CSV table of C-alpha atoms (C1' of nucleotides) in Angstrom, one decimal:
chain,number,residue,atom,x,y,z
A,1301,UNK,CA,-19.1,-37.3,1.8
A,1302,UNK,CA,-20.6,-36.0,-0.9
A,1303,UNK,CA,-19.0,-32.6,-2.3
A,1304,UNK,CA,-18.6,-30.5,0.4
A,1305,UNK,CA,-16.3,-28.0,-1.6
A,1306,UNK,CA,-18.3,-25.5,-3.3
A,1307,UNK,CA,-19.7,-23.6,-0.5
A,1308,UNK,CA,-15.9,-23.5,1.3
A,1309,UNK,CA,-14.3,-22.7,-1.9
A,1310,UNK,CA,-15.9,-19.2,-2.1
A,1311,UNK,CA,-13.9,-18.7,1.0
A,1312,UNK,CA,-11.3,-20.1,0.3
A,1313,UNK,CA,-11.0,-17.9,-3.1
A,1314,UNK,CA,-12.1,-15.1,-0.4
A,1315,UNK,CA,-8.9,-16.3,1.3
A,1316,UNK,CA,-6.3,-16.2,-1.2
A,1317,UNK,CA,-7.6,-13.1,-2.7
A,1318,UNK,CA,-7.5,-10.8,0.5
A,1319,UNK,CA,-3.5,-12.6,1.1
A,1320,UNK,CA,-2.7,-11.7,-2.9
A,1321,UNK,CA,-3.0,-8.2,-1.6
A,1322,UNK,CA,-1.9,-8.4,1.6
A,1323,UNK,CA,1.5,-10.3,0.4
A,1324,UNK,CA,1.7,-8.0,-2.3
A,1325,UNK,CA,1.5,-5.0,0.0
A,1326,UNK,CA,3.9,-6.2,2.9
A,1327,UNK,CA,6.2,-8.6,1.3
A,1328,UNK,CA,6.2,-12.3,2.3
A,1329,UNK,CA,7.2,-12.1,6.0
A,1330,UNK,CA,5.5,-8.5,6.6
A,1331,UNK,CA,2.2,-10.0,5.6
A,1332,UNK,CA,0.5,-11.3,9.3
A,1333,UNK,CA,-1.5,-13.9,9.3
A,1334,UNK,CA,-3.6,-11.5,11.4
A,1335,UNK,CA,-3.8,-9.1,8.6
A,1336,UNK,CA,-4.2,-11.6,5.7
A,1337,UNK,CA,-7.5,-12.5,8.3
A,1338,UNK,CA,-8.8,-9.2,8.7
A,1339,UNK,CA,-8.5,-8.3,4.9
A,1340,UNK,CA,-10.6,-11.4,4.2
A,1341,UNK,CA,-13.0,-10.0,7.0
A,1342,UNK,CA,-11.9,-13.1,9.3
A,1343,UNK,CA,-10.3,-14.3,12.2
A,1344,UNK,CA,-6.3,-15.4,12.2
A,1345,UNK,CA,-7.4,-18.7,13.6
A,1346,UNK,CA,-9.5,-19.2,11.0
A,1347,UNK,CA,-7.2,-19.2,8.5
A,1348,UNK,CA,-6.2,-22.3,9.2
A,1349,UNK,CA,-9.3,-23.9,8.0
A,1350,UNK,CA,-8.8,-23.0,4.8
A,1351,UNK,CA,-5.1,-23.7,4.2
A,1352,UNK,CA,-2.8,-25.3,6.8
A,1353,UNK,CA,0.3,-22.4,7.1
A,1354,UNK,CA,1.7,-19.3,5.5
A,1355,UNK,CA,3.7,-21.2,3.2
A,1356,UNK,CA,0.5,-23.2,1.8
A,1357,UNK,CA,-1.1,-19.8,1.4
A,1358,UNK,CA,1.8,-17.9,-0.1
A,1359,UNK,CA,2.4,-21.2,-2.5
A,1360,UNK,CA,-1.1,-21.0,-3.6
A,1361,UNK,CA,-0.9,-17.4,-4.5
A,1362,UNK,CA,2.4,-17.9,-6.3
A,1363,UNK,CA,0.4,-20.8,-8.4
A,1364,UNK,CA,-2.7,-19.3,-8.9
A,1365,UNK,CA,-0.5,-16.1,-11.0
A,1366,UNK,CA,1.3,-18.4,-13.0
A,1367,UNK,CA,-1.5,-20.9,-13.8
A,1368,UNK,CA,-3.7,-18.7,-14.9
A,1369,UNK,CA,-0.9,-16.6,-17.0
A,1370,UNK,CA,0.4,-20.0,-18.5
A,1371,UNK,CA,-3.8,-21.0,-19.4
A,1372,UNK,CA,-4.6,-17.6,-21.0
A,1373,UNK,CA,-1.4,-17.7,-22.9
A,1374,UNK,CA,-2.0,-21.2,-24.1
A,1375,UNK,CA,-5.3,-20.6,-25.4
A,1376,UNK,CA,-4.8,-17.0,-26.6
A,1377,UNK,CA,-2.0,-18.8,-29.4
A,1378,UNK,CA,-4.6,-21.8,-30.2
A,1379,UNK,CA,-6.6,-19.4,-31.3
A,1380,UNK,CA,-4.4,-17.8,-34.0
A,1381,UNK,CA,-4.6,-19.4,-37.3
A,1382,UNK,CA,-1.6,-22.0,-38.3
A,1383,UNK,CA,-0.8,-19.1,-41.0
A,1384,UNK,CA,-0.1,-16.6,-38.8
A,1385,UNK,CA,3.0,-14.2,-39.2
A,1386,UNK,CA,5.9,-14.5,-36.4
A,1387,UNK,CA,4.3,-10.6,-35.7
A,1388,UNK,CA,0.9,-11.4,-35.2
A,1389,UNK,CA,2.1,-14.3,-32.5
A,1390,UNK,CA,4.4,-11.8,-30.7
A,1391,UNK,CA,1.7,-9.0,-30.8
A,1392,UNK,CA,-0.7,-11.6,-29.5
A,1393,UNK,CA,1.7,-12.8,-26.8
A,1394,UNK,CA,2.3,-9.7,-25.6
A,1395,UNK,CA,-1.4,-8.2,-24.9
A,1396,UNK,CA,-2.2,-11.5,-23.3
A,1397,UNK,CA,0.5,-11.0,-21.5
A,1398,UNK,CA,0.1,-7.6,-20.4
A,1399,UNK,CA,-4.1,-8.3,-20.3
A,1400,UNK,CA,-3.7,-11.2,-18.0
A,1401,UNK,CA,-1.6,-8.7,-15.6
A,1402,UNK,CA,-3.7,-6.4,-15.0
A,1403,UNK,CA,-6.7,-8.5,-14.7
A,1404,UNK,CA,-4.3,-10.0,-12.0
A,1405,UNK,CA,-2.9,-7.8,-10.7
A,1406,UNK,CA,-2.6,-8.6,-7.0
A,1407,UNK,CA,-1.2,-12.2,-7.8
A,1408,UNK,CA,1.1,-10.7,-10.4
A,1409,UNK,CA,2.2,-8.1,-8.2
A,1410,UNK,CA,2.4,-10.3,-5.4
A,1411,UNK,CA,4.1,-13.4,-7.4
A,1412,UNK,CA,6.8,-10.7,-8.7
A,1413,UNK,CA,7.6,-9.0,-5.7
A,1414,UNK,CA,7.4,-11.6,-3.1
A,1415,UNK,CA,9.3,-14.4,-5.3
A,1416,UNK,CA,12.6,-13.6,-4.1
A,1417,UNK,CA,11.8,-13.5,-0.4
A,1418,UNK,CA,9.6,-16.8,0.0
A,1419,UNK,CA,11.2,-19.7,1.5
A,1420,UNK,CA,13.8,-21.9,-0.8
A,1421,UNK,CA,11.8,-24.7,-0.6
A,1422,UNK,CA,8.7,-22.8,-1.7
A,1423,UNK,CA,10.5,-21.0,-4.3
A,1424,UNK,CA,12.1,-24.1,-6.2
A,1425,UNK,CA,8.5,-25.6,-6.2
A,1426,UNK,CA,7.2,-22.8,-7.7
A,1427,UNK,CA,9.9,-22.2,-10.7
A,1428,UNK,CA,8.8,-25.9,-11.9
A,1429,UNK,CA,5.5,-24.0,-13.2
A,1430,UNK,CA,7.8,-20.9,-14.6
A,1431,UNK,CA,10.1,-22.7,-16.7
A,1432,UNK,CA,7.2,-23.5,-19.4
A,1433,UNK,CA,6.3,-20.2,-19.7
A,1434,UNK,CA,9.6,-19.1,-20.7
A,1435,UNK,CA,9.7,-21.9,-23.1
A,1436,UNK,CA,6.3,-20.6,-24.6
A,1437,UNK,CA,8.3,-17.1,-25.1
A,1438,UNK,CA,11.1,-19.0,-26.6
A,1439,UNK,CA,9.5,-20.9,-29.2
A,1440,UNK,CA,7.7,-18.0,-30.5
A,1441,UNK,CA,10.8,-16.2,-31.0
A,1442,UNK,CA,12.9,-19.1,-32.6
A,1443,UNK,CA,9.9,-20.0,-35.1
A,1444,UNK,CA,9.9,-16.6,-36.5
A,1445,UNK,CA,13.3,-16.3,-36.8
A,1446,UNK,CA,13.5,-19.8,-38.7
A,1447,UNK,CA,10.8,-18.9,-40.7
A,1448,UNK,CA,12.9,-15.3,-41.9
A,1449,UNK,CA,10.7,-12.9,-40.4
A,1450,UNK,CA,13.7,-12.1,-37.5
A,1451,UNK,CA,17.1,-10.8,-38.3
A,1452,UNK,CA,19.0,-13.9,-38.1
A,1453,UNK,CA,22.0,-12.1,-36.1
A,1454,UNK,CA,19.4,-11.1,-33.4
A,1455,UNK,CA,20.1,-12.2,-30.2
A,1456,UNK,CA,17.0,-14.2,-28.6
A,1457,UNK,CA,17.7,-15.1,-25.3
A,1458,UNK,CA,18.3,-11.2,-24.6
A,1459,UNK,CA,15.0,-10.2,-26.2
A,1460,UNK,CA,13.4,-13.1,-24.3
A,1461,UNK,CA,14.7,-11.5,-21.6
A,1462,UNK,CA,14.6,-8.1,-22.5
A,1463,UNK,CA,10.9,-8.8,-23.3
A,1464,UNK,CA,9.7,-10.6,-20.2
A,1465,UNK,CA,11.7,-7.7,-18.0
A,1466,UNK,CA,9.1,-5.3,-19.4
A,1467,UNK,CA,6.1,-7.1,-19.2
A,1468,UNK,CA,6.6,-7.9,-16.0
A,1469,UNK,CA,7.0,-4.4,-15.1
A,1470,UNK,CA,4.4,-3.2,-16.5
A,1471,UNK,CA,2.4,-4.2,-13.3
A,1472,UNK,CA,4.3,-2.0,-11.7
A,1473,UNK,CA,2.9,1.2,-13.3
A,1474,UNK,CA,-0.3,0.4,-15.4
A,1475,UNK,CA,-3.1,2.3,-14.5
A,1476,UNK,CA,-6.5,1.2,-15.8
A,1477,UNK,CA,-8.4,4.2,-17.4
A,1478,UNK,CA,-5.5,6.2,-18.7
A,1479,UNK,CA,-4.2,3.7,-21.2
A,1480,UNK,CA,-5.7,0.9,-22.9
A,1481,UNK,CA,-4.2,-2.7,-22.5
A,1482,UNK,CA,-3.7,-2.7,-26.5
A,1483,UNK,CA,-1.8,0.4,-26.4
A,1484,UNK,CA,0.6,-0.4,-24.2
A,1485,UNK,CA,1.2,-4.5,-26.0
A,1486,UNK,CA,1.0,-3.2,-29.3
A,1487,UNK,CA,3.2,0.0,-28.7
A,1488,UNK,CA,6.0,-3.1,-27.0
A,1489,UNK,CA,5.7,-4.7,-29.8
A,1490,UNK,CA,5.9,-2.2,-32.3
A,1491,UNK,CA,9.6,-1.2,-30.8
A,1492,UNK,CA,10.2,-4.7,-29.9
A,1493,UNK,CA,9.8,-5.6,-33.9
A,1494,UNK,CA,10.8,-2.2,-35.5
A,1495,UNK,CA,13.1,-0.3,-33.2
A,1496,UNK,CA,13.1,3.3,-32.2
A,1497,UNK,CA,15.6,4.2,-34.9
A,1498,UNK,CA,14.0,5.5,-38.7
A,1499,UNK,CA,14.9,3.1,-40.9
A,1500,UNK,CA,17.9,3.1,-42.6
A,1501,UNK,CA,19.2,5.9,-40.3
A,1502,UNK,CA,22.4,5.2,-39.0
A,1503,UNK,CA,25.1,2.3,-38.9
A,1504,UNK,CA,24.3,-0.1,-36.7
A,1505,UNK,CA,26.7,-1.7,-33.9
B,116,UNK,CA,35.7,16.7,18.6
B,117,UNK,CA,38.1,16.6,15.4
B,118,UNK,CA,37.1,14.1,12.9
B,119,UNK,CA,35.6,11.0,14.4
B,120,UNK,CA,33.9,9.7,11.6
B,121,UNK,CA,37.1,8.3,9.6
B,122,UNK,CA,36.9,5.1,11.7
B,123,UNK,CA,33.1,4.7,11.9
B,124,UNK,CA,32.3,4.8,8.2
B,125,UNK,CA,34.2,1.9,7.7
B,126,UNK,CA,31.9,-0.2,9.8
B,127,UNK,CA,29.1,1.4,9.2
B,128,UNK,CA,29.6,0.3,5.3
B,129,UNK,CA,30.1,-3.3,6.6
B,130,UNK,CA,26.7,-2.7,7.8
B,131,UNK,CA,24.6,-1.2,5.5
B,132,UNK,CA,26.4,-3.7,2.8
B,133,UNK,CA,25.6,-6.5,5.0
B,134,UNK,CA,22.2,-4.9,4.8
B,135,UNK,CA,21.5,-4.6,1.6
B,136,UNK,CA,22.1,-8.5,1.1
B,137,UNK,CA,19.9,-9.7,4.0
B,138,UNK,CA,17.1,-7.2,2.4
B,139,UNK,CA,17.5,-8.5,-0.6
B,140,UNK,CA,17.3,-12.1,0.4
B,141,UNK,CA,14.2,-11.5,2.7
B,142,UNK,CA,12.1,-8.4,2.4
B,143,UNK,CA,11.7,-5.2,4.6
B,144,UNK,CA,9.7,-7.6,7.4
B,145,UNK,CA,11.8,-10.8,7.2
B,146,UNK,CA,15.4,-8.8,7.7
B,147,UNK,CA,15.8,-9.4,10.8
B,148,UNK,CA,18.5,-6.8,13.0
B,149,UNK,CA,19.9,-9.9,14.5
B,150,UNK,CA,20.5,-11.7,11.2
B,151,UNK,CA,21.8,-8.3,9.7
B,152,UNK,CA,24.2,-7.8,12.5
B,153,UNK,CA,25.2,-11.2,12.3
B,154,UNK,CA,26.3,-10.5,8.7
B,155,UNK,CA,28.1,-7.6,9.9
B,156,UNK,CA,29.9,-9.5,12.3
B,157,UNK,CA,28.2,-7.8,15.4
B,158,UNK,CA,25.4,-8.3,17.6
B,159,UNK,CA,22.1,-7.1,17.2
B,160,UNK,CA,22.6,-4.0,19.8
B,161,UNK,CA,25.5,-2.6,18.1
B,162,UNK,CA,23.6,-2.0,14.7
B,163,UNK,CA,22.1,0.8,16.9
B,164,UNK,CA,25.2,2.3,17.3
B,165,UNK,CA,25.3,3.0,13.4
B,166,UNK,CA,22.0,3.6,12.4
B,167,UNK,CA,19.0,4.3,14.9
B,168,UNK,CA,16.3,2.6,13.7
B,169,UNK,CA,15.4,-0.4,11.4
B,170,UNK,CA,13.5,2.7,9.1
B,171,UNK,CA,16.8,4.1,8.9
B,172,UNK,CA,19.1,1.2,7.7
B,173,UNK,CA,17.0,1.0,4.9
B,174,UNK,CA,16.6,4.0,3.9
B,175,UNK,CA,20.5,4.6,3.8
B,176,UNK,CA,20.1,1.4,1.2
B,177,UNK,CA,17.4,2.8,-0.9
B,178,UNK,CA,19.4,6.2,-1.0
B,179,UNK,CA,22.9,4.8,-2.0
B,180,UNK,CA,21.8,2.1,-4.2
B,181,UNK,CA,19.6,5.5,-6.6
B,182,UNK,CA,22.9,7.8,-5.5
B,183,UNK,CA,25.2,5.2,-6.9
B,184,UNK,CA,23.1,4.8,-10.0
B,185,UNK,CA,22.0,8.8,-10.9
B,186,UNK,CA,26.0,9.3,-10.3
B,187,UNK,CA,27.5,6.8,-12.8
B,188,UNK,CA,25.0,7.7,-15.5
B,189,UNK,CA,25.6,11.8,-15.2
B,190,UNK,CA,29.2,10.8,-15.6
B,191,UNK,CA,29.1,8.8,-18.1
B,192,UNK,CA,26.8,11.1,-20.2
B,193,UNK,CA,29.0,14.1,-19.0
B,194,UNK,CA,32.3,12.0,-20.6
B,195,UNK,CA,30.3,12.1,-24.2
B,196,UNK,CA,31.1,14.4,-27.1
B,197,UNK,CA,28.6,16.8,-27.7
B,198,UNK,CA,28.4,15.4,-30.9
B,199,UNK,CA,27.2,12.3,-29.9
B,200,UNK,CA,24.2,10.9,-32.2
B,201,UNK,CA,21.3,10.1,-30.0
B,202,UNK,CA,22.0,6.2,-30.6
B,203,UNK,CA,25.5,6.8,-28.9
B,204,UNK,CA,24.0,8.2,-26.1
B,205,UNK,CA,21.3,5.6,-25.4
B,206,UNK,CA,23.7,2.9,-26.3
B,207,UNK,CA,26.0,4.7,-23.3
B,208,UNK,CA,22.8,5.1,-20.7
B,209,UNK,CA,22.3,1.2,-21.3
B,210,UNK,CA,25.8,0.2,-20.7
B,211,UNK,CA,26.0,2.5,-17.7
B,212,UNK,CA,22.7,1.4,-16.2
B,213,UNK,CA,23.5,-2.5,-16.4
B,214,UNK,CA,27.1,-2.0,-15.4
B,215,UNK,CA,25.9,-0.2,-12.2
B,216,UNK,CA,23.4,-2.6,-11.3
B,217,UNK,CA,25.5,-5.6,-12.1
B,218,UNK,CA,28.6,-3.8,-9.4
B,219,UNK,CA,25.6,-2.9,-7.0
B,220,UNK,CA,24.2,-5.6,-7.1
B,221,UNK,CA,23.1,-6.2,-4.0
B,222,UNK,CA,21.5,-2.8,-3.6
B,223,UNK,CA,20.2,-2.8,-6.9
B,224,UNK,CA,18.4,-6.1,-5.7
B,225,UNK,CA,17.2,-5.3,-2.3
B,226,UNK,CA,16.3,-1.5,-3.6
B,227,UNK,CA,13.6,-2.8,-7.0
B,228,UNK,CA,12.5,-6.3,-4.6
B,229,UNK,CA,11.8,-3.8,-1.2
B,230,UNK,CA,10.5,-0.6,-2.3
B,231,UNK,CA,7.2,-1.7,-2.6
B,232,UNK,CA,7.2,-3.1,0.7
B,233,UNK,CA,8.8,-0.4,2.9
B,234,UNK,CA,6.9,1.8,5.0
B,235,UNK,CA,4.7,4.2,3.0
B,236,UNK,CA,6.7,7.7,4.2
B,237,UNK,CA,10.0,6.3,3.4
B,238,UNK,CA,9.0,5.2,-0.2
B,239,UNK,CA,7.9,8.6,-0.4
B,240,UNK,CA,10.9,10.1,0.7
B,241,UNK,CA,13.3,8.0,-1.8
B,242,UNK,CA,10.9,8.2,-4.2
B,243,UNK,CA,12.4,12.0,-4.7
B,244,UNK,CA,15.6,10.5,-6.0
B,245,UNK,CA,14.4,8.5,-8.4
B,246,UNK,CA,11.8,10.8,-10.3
B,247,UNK,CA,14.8,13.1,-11.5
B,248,UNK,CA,16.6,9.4,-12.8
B,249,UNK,CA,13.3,8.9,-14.9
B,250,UNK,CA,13.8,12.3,-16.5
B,251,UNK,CA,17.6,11.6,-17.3
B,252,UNK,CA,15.9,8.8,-19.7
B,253,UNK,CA,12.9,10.9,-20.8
B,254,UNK,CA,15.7,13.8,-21.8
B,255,UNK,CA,18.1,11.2,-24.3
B,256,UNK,CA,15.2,10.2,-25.5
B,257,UNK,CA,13.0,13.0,-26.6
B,258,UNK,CA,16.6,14.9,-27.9
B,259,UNK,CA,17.3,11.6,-30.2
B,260,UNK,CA,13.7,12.3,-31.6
B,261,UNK,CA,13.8,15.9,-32.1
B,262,UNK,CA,16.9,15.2,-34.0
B,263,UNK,CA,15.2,13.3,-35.7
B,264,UNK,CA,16.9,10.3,-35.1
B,265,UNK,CA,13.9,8.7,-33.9
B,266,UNK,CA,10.7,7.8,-35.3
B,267,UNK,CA,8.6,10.8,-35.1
B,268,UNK,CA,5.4,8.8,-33.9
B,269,UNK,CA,7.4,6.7,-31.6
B,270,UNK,CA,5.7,6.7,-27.9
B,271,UNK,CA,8.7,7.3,-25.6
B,272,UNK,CA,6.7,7.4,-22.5
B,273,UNK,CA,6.3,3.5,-23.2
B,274,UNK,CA,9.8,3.1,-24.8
B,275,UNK,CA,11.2,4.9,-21.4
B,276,UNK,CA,8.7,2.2,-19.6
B,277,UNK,CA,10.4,-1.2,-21.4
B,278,UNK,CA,13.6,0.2,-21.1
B,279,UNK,CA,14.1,1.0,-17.6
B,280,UNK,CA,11.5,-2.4,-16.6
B,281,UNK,CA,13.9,-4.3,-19.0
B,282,UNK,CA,17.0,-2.5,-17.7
B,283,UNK,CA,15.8,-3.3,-14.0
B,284,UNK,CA,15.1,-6.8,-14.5
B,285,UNK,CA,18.4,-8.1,-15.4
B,286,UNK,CA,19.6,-7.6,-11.8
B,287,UNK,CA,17.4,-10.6,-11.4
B,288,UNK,CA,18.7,-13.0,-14.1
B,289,UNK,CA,22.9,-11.4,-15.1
B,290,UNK,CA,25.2,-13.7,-13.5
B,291,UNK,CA,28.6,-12.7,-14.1
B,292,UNK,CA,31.1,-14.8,-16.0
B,293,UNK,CA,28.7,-15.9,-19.0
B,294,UNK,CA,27.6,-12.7,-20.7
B,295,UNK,CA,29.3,-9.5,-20.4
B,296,UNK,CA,28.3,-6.2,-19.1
B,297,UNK,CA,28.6,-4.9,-23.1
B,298,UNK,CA,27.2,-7.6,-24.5
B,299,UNK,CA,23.9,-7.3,-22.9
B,300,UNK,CA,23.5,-3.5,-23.1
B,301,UNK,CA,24.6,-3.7,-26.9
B,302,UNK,CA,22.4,-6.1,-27.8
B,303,UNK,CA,19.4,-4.3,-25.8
B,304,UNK,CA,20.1,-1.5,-27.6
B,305,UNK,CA,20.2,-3.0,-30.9
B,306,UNK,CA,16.6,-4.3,-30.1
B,307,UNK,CA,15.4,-1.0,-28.9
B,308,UNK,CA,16.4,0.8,-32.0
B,309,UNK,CA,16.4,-1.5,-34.7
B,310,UNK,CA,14.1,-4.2,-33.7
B,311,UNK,CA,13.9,-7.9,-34.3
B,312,UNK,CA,12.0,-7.8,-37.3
B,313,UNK,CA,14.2,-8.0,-41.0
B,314,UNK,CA,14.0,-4.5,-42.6
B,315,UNK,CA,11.2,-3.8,-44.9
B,316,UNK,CA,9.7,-7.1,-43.9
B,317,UNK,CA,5.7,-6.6,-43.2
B,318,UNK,CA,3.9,-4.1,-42.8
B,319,UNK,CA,3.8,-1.8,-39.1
B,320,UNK,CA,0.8,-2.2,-36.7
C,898,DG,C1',-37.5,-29.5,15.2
C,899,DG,C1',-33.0,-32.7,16.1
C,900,DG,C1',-28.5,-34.1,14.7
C,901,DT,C1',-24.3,-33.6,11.9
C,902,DT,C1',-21.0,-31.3,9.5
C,903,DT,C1',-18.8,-27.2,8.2
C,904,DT,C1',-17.1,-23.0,9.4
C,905,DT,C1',-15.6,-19.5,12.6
C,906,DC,C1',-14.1,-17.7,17.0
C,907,DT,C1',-11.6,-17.2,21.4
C,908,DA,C1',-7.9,-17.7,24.1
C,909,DA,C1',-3.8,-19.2,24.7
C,910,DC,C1',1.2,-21.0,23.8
C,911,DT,C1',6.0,-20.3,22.5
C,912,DA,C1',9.3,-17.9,19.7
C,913,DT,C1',10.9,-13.9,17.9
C,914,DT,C1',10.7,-9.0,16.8
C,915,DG,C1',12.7,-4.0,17.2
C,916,DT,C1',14.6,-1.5,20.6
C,917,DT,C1',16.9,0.2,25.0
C,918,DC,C1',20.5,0.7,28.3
C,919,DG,C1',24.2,-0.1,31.6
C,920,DG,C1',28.4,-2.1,31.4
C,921,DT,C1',32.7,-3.8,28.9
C,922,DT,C1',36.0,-3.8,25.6
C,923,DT,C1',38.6,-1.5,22.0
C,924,DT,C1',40.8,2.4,20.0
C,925,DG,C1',43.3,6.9,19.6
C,926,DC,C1',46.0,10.2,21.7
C,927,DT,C1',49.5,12.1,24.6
D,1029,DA,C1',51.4,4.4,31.0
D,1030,DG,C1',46.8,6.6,31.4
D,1031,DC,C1',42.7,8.8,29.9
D,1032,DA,C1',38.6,9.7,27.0
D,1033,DA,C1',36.0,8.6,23.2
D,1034,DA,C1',34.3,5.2,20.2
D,1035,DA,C1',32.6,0.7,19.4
D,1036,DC,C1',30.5,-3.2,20.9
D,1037,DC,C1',28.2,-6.7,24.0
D,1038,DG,C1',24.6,-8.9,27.0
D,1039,DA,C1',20.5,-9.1,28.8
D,1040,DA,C1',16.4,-7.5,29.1
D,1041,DC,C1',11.7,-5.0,27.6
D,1042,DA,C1',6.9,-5.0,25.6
D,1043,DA,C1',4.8,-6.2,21.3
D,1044,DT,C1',3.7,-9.2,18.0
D,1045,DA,C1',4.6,-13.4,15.2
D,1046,DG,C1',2.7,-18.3,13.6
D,1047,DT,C1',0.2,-21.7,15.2
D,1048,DT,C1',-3.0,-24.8,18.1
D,1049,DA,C1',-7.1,-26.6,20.4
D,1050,DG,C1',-11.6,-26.6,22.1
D,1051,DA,C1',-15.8,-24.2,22.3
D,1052,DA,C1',-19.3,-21.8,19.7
D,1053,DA,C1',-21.9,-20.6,15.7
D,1054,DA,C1',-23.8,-21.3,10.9
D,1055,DA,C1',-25.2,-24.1,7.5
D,1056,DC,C1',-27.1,-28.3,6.0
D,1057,DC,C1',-30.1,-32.5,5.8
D,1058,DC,C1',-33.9,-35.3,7.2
DNA sequence: GGGTTTTTCTAACTATTGTTCGGTTTTGCT
DNA sequence: AGCAAAACCGAACAATAGTTAGAAAAACCC
């Protein structure tokens, strides 16, 4: 009765690893519990050792993305100075962002795609742990608008939204090797702050 | 022998509508036929009648949902003066690309939340209508920078990237009723070409 | 080594899956 | 009306789904 968890943990991270892909792969209802077993170089039954049903495993996939996105995000902003521009925060934000994707990639992948298919029940669980991150977007954006760095007239709820739409895409089509993390954060966030347009080009609206 | 399809491609557009929710809802794998016939108001057999395989049903969704898309924006680009400042014409493809998803919205939804799921030859076989859509985007913008509309060292492989993963992700969060169609691709194009950031603020990068 | 606990396997159970097919109803036409 | 085609149903098929339970194996401790 000691602590019997650190040898079964390394299967159990065995486990949820081989179903990130699997889910990610197959959708929520494609991915077999006979599959998910045979990724993880196991039998079904066993499964069920480790975590009680499908819905325990695909809810601990769905958390383990979004904890560990909400944890790099939290520390990668406590460890900007106090005097840092609205910019820097955003630029910041967005290769964490992007970084913490890729590094995940099968939970991200699997949390994105499989979201919308999992059980109700599973899915209003899950949002509890969403809703924060959104609010970490949000407050970055209002602060540097308050402090005069934003356009005033700019619309933040659509670049929130505009923003997260292509982060979360970016799984989607980053490849590692052919660009670099930074590029692709720093090249959002150089059209996210300046725009396509050359400055004082045309009318705007 | 004449023209028997009149009749028949009623019903077989309750179907594949019908399909294109339950697809949505629950993933290639967790669509049942029975609960997709049910939606149609038939019984599992008769989907057969219509479409002969599963495979099939959702390919016909993938197809029209990319069809319905690639159509509206020719159109609406076609309907443009040849005048047309590069801005206009990305301020166009935006409101063209949101409108469609928003009155597609079902396939828009069960098209970007199934095609990584589905069968590997099928994605391949859709994916043929949507690398000429990519292009459409890659054309306005490499025209608007030629014309020097855009910022000469402005990457528009990435731009092309947060557009269309920004563009695609508000078939996720638009709910009709509280923002308008205009509203949103205006004000995503105002980020996309002007930015957030106050002119002549900071300094780029 | 023996004894215990942790981990995995095997074999099964029921429910449900995509699909088929012969029969039945509906429709369109004359 | 009557006939033929079109559209649908009902019941079944083999395959596979999630899950369970008991036996077997592996790992651990003394």
């Amino acid at each position: 009765m000691t602590k019997p968890l650190a040898k079964s943990a390394i299967s159990q991270k065995r486990v949820l690893d081989a179903a990130a892909r699997i889910f990610r792969d197959y959708g929520y209802a494609g991915a077999t519990m006979r599959v998910i077993a045979e990724e993880a170089g196991l039998k079904a039954g066993s499964l069920y050792y480790h975590y009680k049903s499908k819905d325990e495993l695909i809810s601990a996939v769905l958390d383990l993305g979004m904890n560990a996105a909400i944890e790099a995000m939290q520390t990668a902003l406590a460890a900007l100075p106090a005097e840092a521009t609205g910019r820097q925060r955003l630029e910041v934000a967005f290769r964490t962002h992007v970084a913490t994707i890729i590094a995940n990639g099968d939970y991200s992948l699997a949390t994105s795609r499989v979201y919308g298919q999992v059980p109700e029940a599973i899915r209003i669980q899950h949002q509890k742990l969403r809703d924060p991150y959104g609010l970490m977007w949000r407050e970055i954006l209002t602060t540097a608008q308050k402090r005069g760095e934003f356009r005033a007239d700019a619309n933040l709820t659509l670049a929130r939204l505009l923003i997260l739409g292509a982060l979360n895409w970016t799984a989607e089509w980053f490849k590692p090797g052919s660009r670099s993390i930074d590029d692709v954060a720093s090249g959002f966030a150089a059209i996210v702050m300046d725009g396509l347009a050359v400055p004082g080009g045309g009318s705007s609206g």
